[in-house]
């Protein structure tokens, strides 16, 4: 069920209270909510509600059966609100929050440490018009030991690497890490990856202020059978942005992670690579990429003129 209404129009839904026995998914949105509006209880009794999203609308404008929820596709909140919601929703498995300190906070929660046993997918996002979010408080107070996927986007300030490192150290088996336009530097990212041997899918897309990937990280990812296990040995897909052109180190990484025997090696085969880089690189690199693509690796390359989503895909036998 989906509503996008002026907030005052939601008051007309009060007769629905207690009459929503089959409601499983609910999406609510509005323009410019006002602090003077009452708290609405039309959806308070919904025993089958499992998915809830609020767009440009503070969720505390309503009473919800938080304890039922397993999914929050998107919700606009503050850091304190999200910790409070995670505490109210102990069965939540997937949560995606857009953080903004601009919103009116109806009930300012006291930030206390929270251990969430069921959270498996978590997204920390910021709107492009407000990329200054105090995520330190979030990662300092949240423990999610069974998390499988973490996405962080548009958090460009202030730096939060030390707190994110402590958070990741408490996660048992993270498989997917997506970092885009974040206040993180390459050394911090290398430290994170040292904590994540189970990682299968990695995305590192740098902002103009912070570079997360250079040849330093690429070298650490190269698999050399005679040496110790590389970072993230289970890596299957990789998406990165580079500050310059493709390098031989990048190609060496791909070659080393393609030519592996998974039955006898502790290293997984890298199956898909997407890279955004300067298009000034030589024929030798192109030929080596084409050989990998023809062998079966999926390779997509974006440039300053061609965004990654429209980038060149080298011929693949898939």
Short mmCIF file of C-alpha atoms in Angstrom, two decimals, residues 181-294:
data_model
loop_
_atom_site.label_atom_id
_atom_site.label_comp_id
_atom_site.label_asym_id
_atom_site.label_seq_id
_atom_site.Cartn_x
_atom_site.Cartn_y
_atom_site.Cartn_z
CA UNK A 181 31.65 9.05 -1.88
CA UNK A 182 32.71 8.58 1.71
CA UNK A 183 35.14 10.35 4.04
CA UNK A 184 37.52 7.39 3.98
CA UNK A 185 41.10 7.08 2.72
CA UNK A 186 42.95 4.13 1.25
CA UNK A 187 44.85 3.18 4.39
CA UNK A 188 41.59 2.96 6.33
CA UNK A 189 40.00 0.82 3.62
CA UNK A 190 42.95 -1.59 3.69
CA UNK A 191 42.47 -1.86 7.45
CA UNK A 192 38.78 -2.68 6.96
CA UNK A 193 39.53 -5.37 4.41
CA UNK A 194 42.00 -7.03 6.76
CA UNK A 195 39.01 -7.61 9.06
CA UNK A 196 36.78 -9.10 6.34
CA UNK A 197 38.11 -12.44 5.02
CA UNK A 198 34.58 -13.58 4.06
CA UNK A 199 33.90 -10.62 1.74
CA UNK A 200 32.64 -11.62 -1.73
CA UNK A 201 31.48 -8.33 -3.25
CA UNK A 202 33.40 -5.06 -2.92
CA UNK A 203 32.59 -1.58 -4.27
CA UNK A 204 34.89 1.41 -3.67
CA UNK A 205 33.88 4.59 -5.52
CA UNK A 206 35.89 7.56 -4.26
CA UNK A 207 34.75 11.14 -3.81
CA UNK A 208 36.67 14.17 -5.08
CA UNK A 209 38.02 14.74 -1.56
CA UNK A 210 39.03 11.21 -0.52
CA UNK A 211 40.77 8.54 -2.61
CA UNK A 212 40.10 4.95 -1.55
CA UNK A 213 41.93 3.00 -4.29
CA UNK A 214 45.41 3.30 -5.83
CA UNK A 215 48.06 0.75 -6.78
CA UNK A 216 48.76 0.30 -3.06
CA UNK A 217 45.42 -1.40 -2.43
CA UNK A 218 45.46 -3.19 -5.79
CA UNK A 219 48.83 -4.73 -4.91
CA UNK A 220 47.46 -6.02 -1.61
CA UNK A 221 44.63 -7.73 -3.51
CA UNK A 222 46.92 -9.61 -5.92
CA UNK A 223 47.03 -13.37 -5.39
CA UNK A 224 50.51 -14.87 -5.46
CA UNK A 225 50.49 -18.62 -4.71
CA UNK A 226 53.95 -18.51 -3.15
CA UNK A 227 53.02 -15.75 -0.71
CA UNK A 228 50.49 -15.36 2.04
CA UNK A 229 46.74 -15.15 1.42
CA UNK A 230 45.78 -11.75 -0.09
CA UNK A 231 43.16 -9.39 1.21
CA UNK A 232 39.56 -10.66 0.82
CA UNK A 233 40.43 -14.09 -0.62
CA UNK A 234 36.78 -14.91 -1.34
CA UNK A 235 36.28 -11.89 -3.62
CA UNK A 236 34.00 -12.59 -6.62
CA UNK A 237 33.00 -9.11 -7.84
CA UNK A 238 34.88 -5.82 -7.69
CA UNK A 239 33.79 -2.28 -8.56
CA UNK A 240 36.25 0.59 -8.11
CA UNK A 241 37.14 4.08 -9.27
CA UNK A 242 40.77 5.02 -9.91
CA UNK A 243 42.30 8.52 -9.74
CA UNK A 244 44.18 8.00 -13.02
CA UNK A 245 44.42 5.56 -15.93
CA UNK A 246 44.34 1.78 -15.67
CA UNK A 247 47.71 0.40 -14.62
CA UNK A 248 49.56 -2.86 -15.08
CA UNK A 249 48.99 -3.48 -11.36
CA UNK A 250 45.24 -3.44 -11.98
CA UNK A 251 45.58 -5.97 -14.81
CA UNK A 252 47.91 -8.14 -12.76
CA UNK A 253 45.29 -8.23 -10.03
CA UNK A 254 42.61 -9.43 -12.46
CA UNK A 255 44.88 -12.06 -13.96
CA UNK A 256 45.96 -13.36 -10.56
CA UNK A 257 42.35 -13.70 -9.36
CA UNK A 258 41.13 -15.34 -12.58
CA UNK A 259 43.70 -18.07 -12.95
CA UNK A 260 42.96 -19.91 -9.69
CA UNK A 261 41.91 -23.44 -8.87
CA UNK A 262 39.17 -23.00 -6.30
CA UNK A 263 39.20 -26.70 -5.41
CA UNK A 264 42.79 -26.62 -4.14
CA UNK A 265 43.22 -22.90 -3.43
CA UNK A 266 41.79 -20.82 -0.60
CA UNK A 267 41.22 -17.99 -3.10
CA UNK A 268 37.98 -17.59 -5.07
CA UNK A 269 37.84 -16.71 -8.74
CA UNK A 270 37.10 -13.05 -9.52
CA UNK A 271 34.17 -13.17 -11.96
CA UNK A 272 33.17 -9.54 -12.55
CA UNK A 273 35.05 -6.23 -12.50
CA UNK A 274 33.80 -2.69 -13.04
CA UNK A 275 36.27 0.20 -13.02
CA UNK A 276 35.95 3.94 -13.54
CA UNK A 277 39.29 5.40 -14.68
CA UNK A 278 41.06 7.80 -17.02
CA UNK A 279 40.95 6.42 -20.58
CA UNK A 280 44.64 7.09 -21.25
CA UNK A 281 46.16 3.60 -21.16
CA UNK A 282 48.15 1.53 -23.62
CA UNK A 283 47.41 -1.24 -26.10
CA UNK A 284 49.17 -3.79 -23.92
CA UNK A 285 46.65 -3.30 -21.13
CA UNK A 286 43.76 -3.46 -23.60
CA UNK A 287 45.00 -6.76 -25.02
CA UNK A 288 45.34 -8.33 -21.58
CA UNK A 289 41.83 -7.19 -20.64
CA UNK A 290 40.42 -8.62 -23.86
CA UNK A 291 42.10 -11.96 -23.14
CA UNK A 292 40.51 -12.09 -19.70
CA UNK A 293 37.10 -11.16 -21.10
CA UNK A 294 37.30 -13.81 -23.78
#
